[in-house]
Amino acid sequence: MDRPTTPPLAPTEAAARAADQADPMSGLRTRFHIPAAPDGTEAVYLAGHSLGVQPRDTRDAVLTQLDAWAVAGVEGHFRPGSQWVQADGVMREQAARIVGARPSEVVTMNTLTVNLHLLLASFFRPSGRRTQVIIDAPTFPSDRYAIESQLRHHGLDPAEHLRVMHPREGEATLRTDDLEAAIAEAGDRLALTLFAGVNYATGQVMDIPRLTRATHAVGAIAGWDLAHAAGNVPLSLHDADVDFAVWCTYKYLDSGPGAIAQAFVHERHGSDPSTPRLSGWWGNHPDTRFRMADTFDPGIGADGWKLSNPPILSLAPVAVSLAIFDEVGMTALRDRSQRLTGFLAECLATLAPSATILTPADPAQRGSMLSVRLPDARGTLAALETQGIIADFREPDIIRMAPVPMTNSYLDAWRAAAAVGAALGDTPQTGAASRTGDVPRDPVA
Ligand SMILES: *Cc1c(COP(=O)(O)O)cnc(C)c1O
């Protein structure tokens, strides 16, 4: 549950510095490497929604595994200390707490798009009238390609069997009512919905429980892409009765470029050995895995979808990051995230009034990231870069900025908004000055 938000801070540098001083979570930043600005100082890194920063413990964790391999060779699979056969299982409980799942419902494997295909192989099984898929837009291209290729794989034409739900004319984000209406309209022709928990382009948080219920009400399967949701917003996948979900760990979860991804399979399906799946030896039950039997004996839960033995060097950074997220906890992170992002929104409104924030203004409907439409997005981004402020660009005129709660400061948010305003030649809105005297309330009260 989201906690009530504290009153907005004045959008000033002084207020930002005071808030950084007052917040005990400001110190988390020191556990990470912050990328460098052109002048060698720490950048204002607001691209954690795209590639999270590196925890300081990650290098040693990878080196430890290299050393274990050098010293133990094949025995590293079973030696205490390395235990490679269980490398992905160690993260299960932490990951489960981050996404609101039972431990057996989570698996760490492959990458997001690979997992999406594997789970679609299990859960997109069109038959008879029930052939349709509904997805949301803007759609991340990989998700669209995956769905369209799955449809074709089943001999179905996407033009006929795929419905893409766009925001209404003149609106930037989707209405849950419209999605529900489309689901109800598809009725018994609907096989599957695949929506984004947080939209990659607009930052809109979707109502996972409600849309999952609506999908189940017509007898279809609810799959979720949580690439921009995991580690960003609190999730309750088990209680929401989500059928399956996929996410990557290199965005908010700080596990490194191309890091190993994670997936969720509800225990309803995972505990049923007859759930169809594409199988590999590592998905075998651990008790029978090494009997090298000819028949597949699915492991318990989401583990039954694993194909191959885990890539140890690539898993080490995931373990480090998940441990930090689990230690801090999603409730505390969400609380700070709402305050930081609220502050960035306030600073943009005041210091860069010609920027249009597309992300919903309601804190419950957004995560860390704000998507901002600008008169000159490319020029603004280039101007920010020379000052060591890292955001990113999405066609045609949007920059995305995420002050993430683990590593960004209030000062980062203020500096970014001030630089956007300066690049656009905006005149700060009046009204800000009258609030300069505001004192931040204790942020963890
Ligand atoms: C980042 C992202 C992906 C990336 O897919 P990979 O297989 O990890 O390259 C897919 N879908 C969405 C919605 C994303 O945001």
Coordinates of C-alpha atoms and ligand atoms in Angstrom, one line a residue:
M1 CA 0.0 0.0 0.0
D2 CA 1.2 3.5 -0.8
R3 CA 1.7 5.7 2.3
P4 CA 0.2 9.1 2.3
T5 CA 2.4 11.6 0.6
T6 CA 4.0 14.5 2.5
P7 CA 3.3 18.1 1.3
P8 CA 5.3 19.1 -1.7
L9 CA 8.7 20.7 -1.2
A10 CA 9.4 24.1 -2.7
P11 CA 11.1 23.7 -6.1
T12 CA 14.3 25.3 -5.0
E13 CA 18.0 24.3 -4.7
A14 CA 17.9 25.1 -1.0
A15 CA 14.9 22.9 -0.4
A16 CA 16.5 20.1 -2.4
R17 CA 19.7 20.3 -0.3
A18 CA 17.7 20.4 2.9
A19 CA 15.7 17.3 1.9
D20 CA 18.8 15.4 1.0
Q21 CA 20.3 16.3 4.4
A22 CA 17.1 15.2 6.2
D23 CA 16.5 11.9 4.5
P24 CA 18.3 8.9 6.0
M25 CA 18.0 7.0 2.7
S26 CA 20.2 9.5 1.0
G27 CA 23.2 7.4 2.1
L28 CA 22.2 4.4 0.0
R29 CA 23.8 6.1 -3.0
T30 CA 27.3 5.4 -1.5
R31 CA 26.8 1.7 -2.1
F32 CA 26.8 2.3 -5.9
H33 CA 29.1 3.7 -8.5
I34 CA 27.5 6.8 -10.0
P35 CA 28.5 7.3 -13.7
A36 CA 30.8 10.2 -14.4
A37 CA 30.0 13.6 -15.9
P38 CA 32.2 15.0 -18.7
D39 CA 34.2 17.0 -16.0
G40 CA 34.8 13.8 -14.0
T41 CA 32.4 14.5 -11.2
E42 CA 29.4 12.3 -10.5
A43 CA 26.7 12.7 -13.2
V44 CA 23.1 13.4 -12.5
Y45 CA 22.1 10.0 -13.6
L46 CA 18.4 9.8 -14.4
A47 CA 18.5 6.8 -16.7
G48 CA 18.0 4.1 -14.1
H49 CA 14.8 3.1 -15.9
S50 CA 17.0 2.1 -18.8
L51 CA 20.2 0.7 -17.2
G52 CA 20.6 0.8 -13.5
V53 CA 23.9 1.8 -11.9
Q54 CA 26.5 -0.7 -10.6
P55 CA 26.5 -1.7 -6.9
R56 CA 30.0 -1.4 -5.4
D57 CA 29.9 -5.0 -4.3
T58 CA 29.2 -6.4 -7.8
R59 CA 32.8 -6.5 -9.0
D60 CA 33.9 -8.7 -6.1
A61 CA 30.9 -11.0 -6.5
V62 CA 31.9 -11.7 -10.1
L63 CA 35.6 -12.1 -9.2
T64 CA 34.6 -14.5 -6.4
Q65 CA 32.9 -16.8 -8.9
L66 CA 35.9 -16.5 -11.3
D67 CA 38.2 -17.6 -8.5
A68 CA 35.9 -20.4 -7.5
W69 CA 36.0 -21.7 -11.0
A70 CA 39.8 -21.4 -11.1
V71 CA 40.3 -23.2 -7.9
A72 CA 37.5 -25.8 -7.8
G73 CA 36.7 -26.5 -11.5
V74 CA 33.7 -28.8 -11.8
E75 CA 33.5 -29.3 -8.1
G76 CA 32.4 -25.7 -7.8
H77 CA 28.9 -26.9 -8.7
F78 CA 28.6 -28.5 -5.2
R79 CA 31.2 -26.9 -2.9
P80 CA 29.9 -24.9 -0.1
G81 CA 30.6 -21.2 -0.9
S82 CA 30.0 -21.6 -4.6
Q83 CA 27.1 -24.2 -4.9
W84 CA 26.5 -23.4 -8.6
V85 CA 23.8 -25.9 -8.9
Q86 CA 21.7 -23.7 -6.6
A87 CA 22.9 -20.3 -7.8
D88 CA 19.6 -19.1 -9.1
G89 CA 17.6 -20.6 -6.2
V90 CA 19.4 -18.4 -3.6
M91 CA 17.7 -15.3 -5.1
R92 CA 14.3 -16.8 -5.1
E93 CA 13.0 -15.5 -1.7
Q94 CA 14.4 -12.0 -2.3
A95 CA 12.9 -11.8 -5.8
A96 CA 9.6 -13.1 -4.5
R97 CA 9.4 -10.3 -1.9
I98 CA 10.2 -7.7 -4.5
V99 CA 7.3 -8.7 -6.8
G100 CA 4.9 -10.0 -4.2
A101 CA 5.1 -13.7 -5.1
R102 CA 5.6 -17.0 -3.3
P103 CA 9.2 -18.1 -3.7
S104 CA 8.3 -21.1 -5.8
E105 CA 6.6 -18.8 -8.3
V106 CA 9.8 -17.0 -9.3
V107 CA 12.6 -18.1 -11.5
T108 CA 15.8 -16.3 -12.6
M109 CA 16.7 -17.3 -16.1
N110 CA 17.4 -16.2 -19.7
T111 CA 16.4 -12.7 -20.8
L112 CA 13.0 -11.0 -20.9
T113 CA 12.0 -11.7 -24.5
V114 CA 13.2 -15.3 -24.3
N115 CA 11.1 -15.8 -21.2
L116 CA 8.1 -14.1 -22.8
H117 CA 8.3 -16.6 -25.7
L118 CA 8.7 -19.5 -23.3
L119 CA 5.7 -18.5 -21.3
L120 CA 3.6 -17.7 -24.3
A121 CA 4.4 -21.2 -25.5
S122 CA 2.7 -22.4 -22.3
F123 CA -0.1 -19.9 -21.9
F124 CA -1.0 -18.7 -25.4
R125 CA -2.7 -21.7 -26.7
P126 CA -5.4 -20.5 -29.1
S127 CA -8.2 -23.0 -29.8
G128 CA -11.6 -22.8 -31.5
R129 CA -13.0 -19.3 -31.2
R130 CA -10.6 -18.3 -28.6
T131 CA -7.7 -16.8 -30.6
Q132 CA -7.5 -13.1 -29.8
V133 CA -4.7 -11.2 -28.0
I134 CA -5.1 -7.7 -26.6
I135 CA -2.0 -5.6 -25.8
D136 CA -1.5 -2.0 -24.8
A137 CA 0.2 0.9 -26.6
P138 CA 2.8 2.4 -26.7
T139 CA 4.1 -1.2 -27.0
F140 CA 7.7 -2.0 -26.5
P141 CA 8.7 -3.4 -29.9
S142 CA 10.1 -6.6 -28.6
D143 CA 6.7 -7.5 -26.9
R144 CA 4.9 -6.7 -30.1
Y145 CA 7.2 -8.8 -32.2
A146 CA 6.9 -11.7 -29.7
I147 CA 3.1 -11.6 -29.8
E148 CA 2.9 -11.2 -33.6
S149 CA 5.4 -14.0 -34.2
Q150 CA 3.5 -16.3 -31.7
L151 CA 0.2 -15.6 -33.5
R152 CA 1.9 -16.5 -36.9
H153 CA 3.4 -19.5 -35.3
H154 CA -0.1 -20.7 -34.6
G155 CA -1.2 -19.8 -38.1
L156 CA -3.1 -16.7 -37.1
D157 CA -2.9 -13.3 -38.8
P158 CA -2.0 -10.5 -36.4
A159 CA -4.1 -8.1 -38.4
E160 CA -7.2 -10.2 -37.5
H161 CA -6.3 -11.6 -34.1
L162 CA -4.3 -8.9 -32.3
R163 CA -6.0 -5.8 -30.9
V164 CA -3.7 -3.0 -29.8
M165 CA -5.3 -0.6 -27.3
H166 CA -4.1 3.0 -27.8
P167 CA -4.8 6.0 -25.6
R168 CA -7.7 8.0 -26.7
E169 CA -7.2 10.8 -29.2
G170 CA -5.6 13.8 -27.4
E171 CA -4.7 11.7 -24.3
A172 CA -1.3 10.4 -23.5
T173 CA -2.2 7.4 -21.3
L174 CA -4.7 4.6 -21.2
R175 CA -8.0 4.4 -19.3
T176 CA -8.5 1.2 -17.4
D177 CA -12.2 1.4 -18.3
D178 CA -11.4 1.3 -22.0
L179 CA -9.2 -1.8 -21.5
E180 CA -11.9 -3.5 -19.5
A181 CA -14.4 -2.7 -22.2
A182 CA -12.2 -4.2 -24.9
I183 CA -11.7 -7.3 -22.8
A184 CA -15.4 -7.7 -22.2
E185 CA -16.1 -7.1 -25.9
A186 CA -13.7 -9.8 -27.0
G187 CA -15.4 -12.2 -24.5
D188 CA -14.9 -15.8 -25.3
R189 CA -12.8 -14.9 -28.4
L190 CA -10.1 -13.6 -26.1
A191 CA -7.1 -16.0 -25.4
L192 CA -4.7 -13.6 -23.7
T193 CA -3.9 -10.1 -22.5
L194 CA -0.4 -8.9 -22.3
F195 CA -0.1 -5.5 -20.7
A196 CA 2.9 -3.5 -19.2
G197 CA 2.8 -3.1 -15.4
V198 CA 4.4 0.3 -16.0
N199 CA 4.5 1.7 -19.5
Y200 CA 8.0 2.1 -20.8
A201 CA 7.1 5.3 -22.8
T202 CA 4.7 7.1 -20.6
G203 CA 5.5 5.8 -17.1
Q204 CA 1.8 5.0 -16.4
V205 CA 1.2 2.4 -13.8
M206 CA -1.5 -0.1 -14.8
D207 CA -4.1 -1.6 -12.4
I208 CA -2.8 -5.1 -12.4
P209 CA -5.4 -6.7 -10.1
R210 CA -8.3 -5.1 -12.0
L211 CA -7.2 -6.0 -15.5
T212 CA -6.2 -9.5 -14.4
R213 CA -9.7 -9.9 -13.0
A214 CA -11.3 -8.6 -16.1
T215 CA -9.3 -11.0 -18.2
H216 CA -10.1 -14.0 -16.1
A217 CA -13.8 -13.0 -16.1
V218 CA -13.9 -13.9 -19.8
G219 CA -11.9 -17.0 -19.3
A220 CA -8.6 -15.7 -20.8
I221 CA -5.0 -15.7 -19.5
A222 CA -3.4 -12.6 -18.0
G223 CA 0.3 -12.1 -18.8
W224 CA 2.2 -9.0 -17.6
D225 CA 5.4 -7.4 -18.8
L226 CA 7.0 -5.9 -15.7
A227 CA 10.3 -4.6 -17.2
H228 CA 9.5 -1.1 -15.9
A229 CA 7.7 -2.2 -12.8
A230 CA 10.0 -4.6 -11.0
G231 CA 12.0 -2.7 -8.4
N232 CA 10.1 0.4 -9.3
V233 CA 6.6 0.0 -7.8
P234 CA 5.2 -2.5 -5.2
L235 CA 3.7 -5.6 -6.8
S236 CA 1.4 -8.4 -5.5
L237 CA 1.5 -10.9 -8.4
H238 CA 0.3 -13.8 -6.4
D239 CA -2.6 -12.1 -4.8
A240 CA -3.6 -10.4 -8.0
D241 CA -3.8 -13.9 -9.5
V242 CA -1.6 -13.0 -12.4
D243 CA -1.0 -16.1 -14.6
F244 CA 2.5 -15.2 -15.7
A245 CA 4.9 -12.3 -15.8
V246 CA 8.3 -11.4 -17.1
W247 CA 10.8 -8.7 -16.3
C248 CA 14.4 -7.8 -16.8
T249 CA 16.9 -7.0 -14.0
Y250 CA 19.1 -4.4 -15.7
K251 CA 16.7 -1.5 -15.4
Y252 CA 15.5 -0.6 -11.9
L253 CA 17.1 -3.7 -10.4
D254 CA 20.7 -2.5 -11.1
S255 CA 22.0 -6.0 -12.2
G256 CA 24.0 -4.8 -15.2
P257 CA 23.8 -4.7 -19.0
G258 CA 21.9 -7.7 -20.4
A259 CA 21.6 -9.2 -17.0
I260 CA 19.7 -12.4 -16.4
A261 CA 16.0 -11.9 -16.2
Q262 CA 13.2 -13.2 -14.0
A263 CA 9.8 -14.7 -14.5
F264 CA 6.7 -15.5 -12.5
V265 CA 4.4 -18.4 -13.0
H266 CA 1.4 -18.6 -10.7
E267 CA 1.5 -21.7 -8.5
R268 CA -1.9 -22.7 -9.9
H269 CA 0.0 -23.5 -13.1
G270 CA 3.5 -24.1 -11.7
S271 CA 2.4 -26.9 -9.4
D272 CA 0.5 -28.6 -12.2
P273 CA 3.0 -30.9 -14.1
S274 CA 0.5 -31.1 -17.0
T275 CA 0.9 -27.4 -17.8
P276 CA 2.4 -27.6 -21.3
R277 CA 5.9 -26.1 -21.7
L278 CA 9.0 -26.2 -23.8
S279 CA 11.4 -28.2 -21.6
G280 CA 15.1 -28.6 -20.9
W281 CA 17.1 -30.7 -18.5
W282 CA 17.5 -27.9 -15.9
G283 CA 13.7 -27.7 -15.6
N284 CA 13.7 -31.2 -14.3
H285 CA 13.0 -31.8 -10.6
P286 CA 16.3 -31.4 -8.7
D287 CA 16.0 -34.9 -7.3
T288 CA 15.8 -36.5 -10.7
R289 CA 17.8 -34.0 -12.8
F290 CA 21.1 -35.9 -12.7
R291 CA 19.5 -39.3 -13.3
M292 CA 19.7 -38.4 -17.0
A293 CA 16.4 -40.1 -17.6
D294 CA 14.6 -40.0 -20.9
T295 CA 11.4 -38.6 -19.4
F296 CA 11.0 -35.0 -18.2
D297 CA 9.9 -34.7 -14.6
P298 CA 9.0 -31.0 -14.1
G299 CA 10.5 -29.2 -11.2
I300 CA 8.3 -27.5 -8.7
G301 CA 6.8 -24.1 -9.6
A302 CA 8.4 -21.7 -12.0
D303 CA 11.6 -23.7 -11.8
G304 CA 10.0 -26.2 -14.2
W305 CA 10.5 -23.7 -17.0
K306 CA 14.3 -23.6 -16.8
L307 CA 16.1 -24.9 -19.7
S308 CA 19.8 -24.8 -19.1
N309 CA 22.2 -24.8 -16.3
P310 CA 22.6 -21.2 -14.9
P311 CA 25.3 -18.8 -16.2
I312 CA 27.2 -18.3 -12.9
L313 CA 29.2 -15.2 -13.8
S314 CA 26.1 -13.4 -15.1
L315 CA 24.0 -14.3 -12.0
A316 CA 26.5 -12.9 -9.5
P317 CA 25.5 -9.2 -10.1
V318 CA 21.8 -10.1 -9.9
A319 CA 22.4 -11.7 -6.5
V320 CA 24.1 -8.5 -5.2
S321 CA 21.4 -6.2 -6.4
L322 CA 18.5 -8.3 -5.2
A323 CA 20.0 -8.5 -1.8
I324 CA 20.2 -4.7 -1.6
F325 CA 16.6 -4.2 -2.8
D326 CA 15.4 -6.8 -0.3
E327 CA 17.3 -5.2 2.5
V328 CA 15.9 -1.8 1.9
G329 CA 12.4 -3.1 1.0
M330 CA 10.0 -2.0 -1.7
T331 CA 7.8 -0.1 0.8
A332 CA 10.6 2.3 1.8
L333 CA 11.8 2.6 -1.8
R334 CA 8.3 3.4 -3.0
D335 CA 7.8 6.0 -0.3
R336 CA 11.1 7.8 -1.2
S337 CA 10.4 7.3 -5.0
Q338 CA 7.1 9.1 -4.7
R339 CA 8.7 12.0 -2.9
L340 CA 11.6 12.3 -5.3
T341 CA 9.4 12.1 -8.4
G342 CA 6.9 14.5 -7.0
F343 CA 9.7 16.9 -6.4
L344 CA 11.0 16.5 -10.0
A345 CA 7.4 17.2 -11.3
E346 CA 7.1 20.3 -9.1
C347 CA 10.5 21.5 -10.2
L348 CA 9.7 21.0 -13.9
A349 CA 6.4 22.8 -13.6
T350 CA 8.1 25.7 -12.1
L351 CA 11.4 25.9 -13.8
A352 CA 10.6 24.4 -17.2
P353 CA 6.9 25.4 -17.9
S354 CA 7.1 24.7 -21.6
A355 CA 7.7 21.0 -20.9
T356 CA 4.6 18.8 -20.8
I357 CA 4.6 15.9 -18.4
L358 CA 2.9 12.9 -20.1
T359 CA 3.1 10.7 -17.0
P360 CA 0.0 10.7 -14.8
A361 CA 0.1 13.4 -12.1
D362 CA -1.5 11.0 -9.6
P363 CA 1.4 9.5 -7.6
A364 CA -0.4 6.2 -7.4
Q365 CA -0.4 6.0 -11.2
R366 CA 3.3 6.6 -11.8
G367 CA 6.6 5.1 -10.7
S368 CA 10.0 6.9 -10.6
M369 CA 10.0 7.9 -14.2
L370 CA 8.6 11.0 -15.8
S371 CA 8.1 11.2 -19.6
V372 CA 8.3 14.8 -20.7
R373 CA 7.3 16.2 -24.1
L374 CA 9.5 19.1 -25.2
P375 CA 9.5 21.6 -28.0
D376 CA 13.1 20.5 -28.7
A377 CA 13.8 17.2 -27.1
R378 CA 17.0 16.2 -28.9
G379 CA 18.5 19.7 -28.4
T380 CA 17.6 19.7 -24.7
L381 CA 19.0 16.2 -24.2
A382 CA 22.3 17.3 -25.8
A383 CA 22.4 20.4 -23.6
L384 CA 21.8 18.2 -20.5
E385 CA 24.6 15.8 -21.5
T386 CA 27.2 18.5 -21.7
Q387 CA 26.3 19.3 -18.1
G388 CA 26.6 15.7 -17.0
I389 CA 22.8 15.2 -16.7
I390 CA 21.9 11.8 -18.2
A391 CA 18.3 11.2 -19.4
D392 CA 17.1 9.5 -22.5
F393 CA 15.2 10.2 -25.7
R394 CA 12.2 8.4 -27.2
E395 CA 10.8 9.3 -30.6
P396 CA 9.5 11.7 -31.5
D397 CA 9.8 14.4 -28.9
I398 CA 10.0 12.8 -25.5
I399 CA 12.7 12.6 -22.8
R400 CA 12.5 10.2 -19.9
M401 CA 13.9 11.0 -16.5
A402 CA 13.8 8.7 -13.5
P403 CA 15.1 10.0 -10.1
V404 CA 15.4 6.5 -8.6
P405 CA 15.1 6.2 -4.9
M406 CA 18.2 4.1 -4.3
T407 CA 20.7 6.4 -5.9
N408 CA 19.3 9.8 -6.9
S409 CA 19.0 12.9 -4.7
Y410 CA 16.6 15.7 -4.5
L411 CA 19.4 17.9 -5.8
D412 CA 19.7 15.7 -8.9
A413 CA 16.0 16.3 -9.6
W414 CA 16.3 20.1 -9.1
R415 CA 19.5 20.3 -11.2
A416 CA 17.8 18.4 -14.1
A417 CA 14.7 20.5 -14.1
A418 CA 16.7 23.7 -13.9
A419 CA 18.8 22.6 -16.8
V420 CA 15.8 21.6 -18.9
G421 CA 14.3 25.0 -18.2
A422 CA 17.5 26.8 -19.1
A423 CA 17.9 24.7 -22.3
L424 CA 14.4 25.7 -23.4
G425 CA 14.9 29.3 -22.5
D426 CA 12.0 29.1 -20.1
T427 CA 11.2 31.8 -17.6
P428 CA 10.6 30.2 -14.2
Q429 CA 7.0 30.5 -13.1
T430 CA 6.2 32.9 -10.4
G431 CA 4.9 31.5 -7.2
A432 CA 8.0 29.4 -6.6
A433 CA 9.6 32.3 -4.6
S434 CA 6.7 32.5 -2.1
R435 CA 7.3 28.9 -1.2
T436 CA 11.1 29.1 -0.8
G437 CA 10.7 29.1 3.0
D438 CA 9.0 25.7 3.1
V439 CA 10.8 23.3 5.3
P440 CA 10.7 19.6 4.3
R441 CA 8.9 17.4 6.8
D442 CA 10.8 14.5 8.2
P443 CA 10.7 12.3 5.1
V444 CA 10.4 9.0 6.9
A445 CA 7.8 10.0 9.4
Ligands
LIG1 C1 13.4 -3.2 -21.6 C2 12.2 -3.9 -22.1 C3 12.3 -5.1 -22.8 C4 13.7 -5.6 -23.1 O1 13.7 -6.9 -23.6 P1 15.1 -7.8 -23.5 O2 14.7 -9.1 -23.9 O3 15.6 -7.7 -22.1 O4 16.1 -7.2 -24.4 C5 11.2 -5.8 -23.3 N1 9.9 -5.3 -23.0 C6 9.8 -4.1 -22.3 C7 8.4 -3.6 -22.0 C8 10.9 -3.4 -21.9 O5 10.7 -2.2 -21.2

